[in-house]
């Protein structure tokens, strides 16, 4: 299954790069293949920055293995009681993971930022790796982070993801939508990072084959859900006011990724990790203004209302 997941994430990467490049007239993605210094895996970082359509876009694949650091093991046990029952805090474990991680920051403030991640994670007892994985799960999802709210765009994004979920389990979308709203929250600001999507982790509630096909379908749905929104908004006229608000919202995006995001934390705790690829998700530019407060009734205030409440966008 690990080898099949590796092939899956490479396929998702290639197809998304082609789709995103189809809208960008000035640049192509650079394709940076790297090997871990300890020989335990590789990655391919596809990055486009300073384009006309995309200020920064990254579509990264990593296929790595190693030994779980104590902090990583503790974090995994704390977040999931089932994991805690299967992983002994006093044992050593190895892991391997294949995943694709995507963040797109368009230049136009009216075109939304988006994120996607799909991965499969396996854990082995270091003393008996030949016995197979003690744990194996899928994780991932996709979410939308606009600076300006176009409700039809958000509904389309959610409805497209819902269709992919419903084809596998009618409970997946409502369950993963709520999980996304909860997970992607800047607790210190009492607001979600954006307008949500789907998110799941430690998913092992069905046969691995079924979950593999779900990951493929949900990962593929991102192209249909997101790329048309960029095409729709990328040429809209804007002023410095909209640009500055976009940069403020990107600052909030960076806050979540650096303070709360599990993937970022896991990557930074992994010995020999490739820092440039881990921090690819951060925007090229951001802005922090002291006590910025949008005018009541303004489009900026409307966006804040959306990220401070939860909405059933798929209706």
PDB file of C-alpha atoms in Angstrom, residues 18-19 43 53 71 80 116 155 189 215 232 249 256 260 276-278 282 290 297 315:
ATOM      1  CA  UNK A  18      -0.514  21.133 -15.136  1.00  0.00           C
ATOM      2  CA  UNK A  19      -3.890  22.597 -14.124  1.00  0.00           C
ATOM      3  CA  UNK A  43      10.713  14.636  -2.055  1.00  0.00           C
ATOM      4  CA  UNK A  53      -1.526  34.859 -11.376  1.00  0.00           C
ATOM      5  CA  UNK A  71       7.885  14.670  20.931  1.00  0.00           C
ATOM      6  CA  UNK A  80      -5.962   9.997  19.756  1.00  0.00           C
ATOM      7  CA  UNK A 116      -4.701  20.503   0.082  1.00  0.00           C
ATOM      8  CA  UNK A 155     -20.660  26.909  -2.016  1.00  0.00           C
ATOM      9  CA  UNK A 189      -8.124  35.270  17.395  1.00  0.00           C
ATOM     10  CA  UNK A 215      -8.084   9.624  -0.924  1.00  0.00           C
ATOM     11  CA  UNK A 232     -12.953  33.374 -12.366  1.00  0.00           C
ATOM     12  CA  UNK A 249      -5.363  37.894   6.072  1.00  0.00           C
ATOM     13  CA  UNK A 256      -2.052  29.285  12.112  1.00  0.00           C
ATOM     14  CA  UNK A 260      -1.073  25.249  15.431  1.00  0.00           C
ATOM     15  CA  UNK A 276      12.387  24.960   2.838  1.00  0.00           C
ATOM     16  CA  UNK A 277       9.758  22.406   1.843  1.00  0.00           C
ATOM     17  CA  UNK A 278       8.061  22.411   5.255  1.00  0.00           C
ATOM     18  CA  UNK A 282       3.909  30.431   4.070  1.00  0.00           C
ATOM     19  CA  UNK A 290      -1.750  47.279  14.852  1.00  0.00           C
ATOM     20  CA  UNK A 297     -20.760  46.767   6.665  1.00  0.00           C
ATOM     21  CA  UNK A 315     -26.650  23.360   1.008  1.00  0.00           C
TER      22      UNK A 315
END
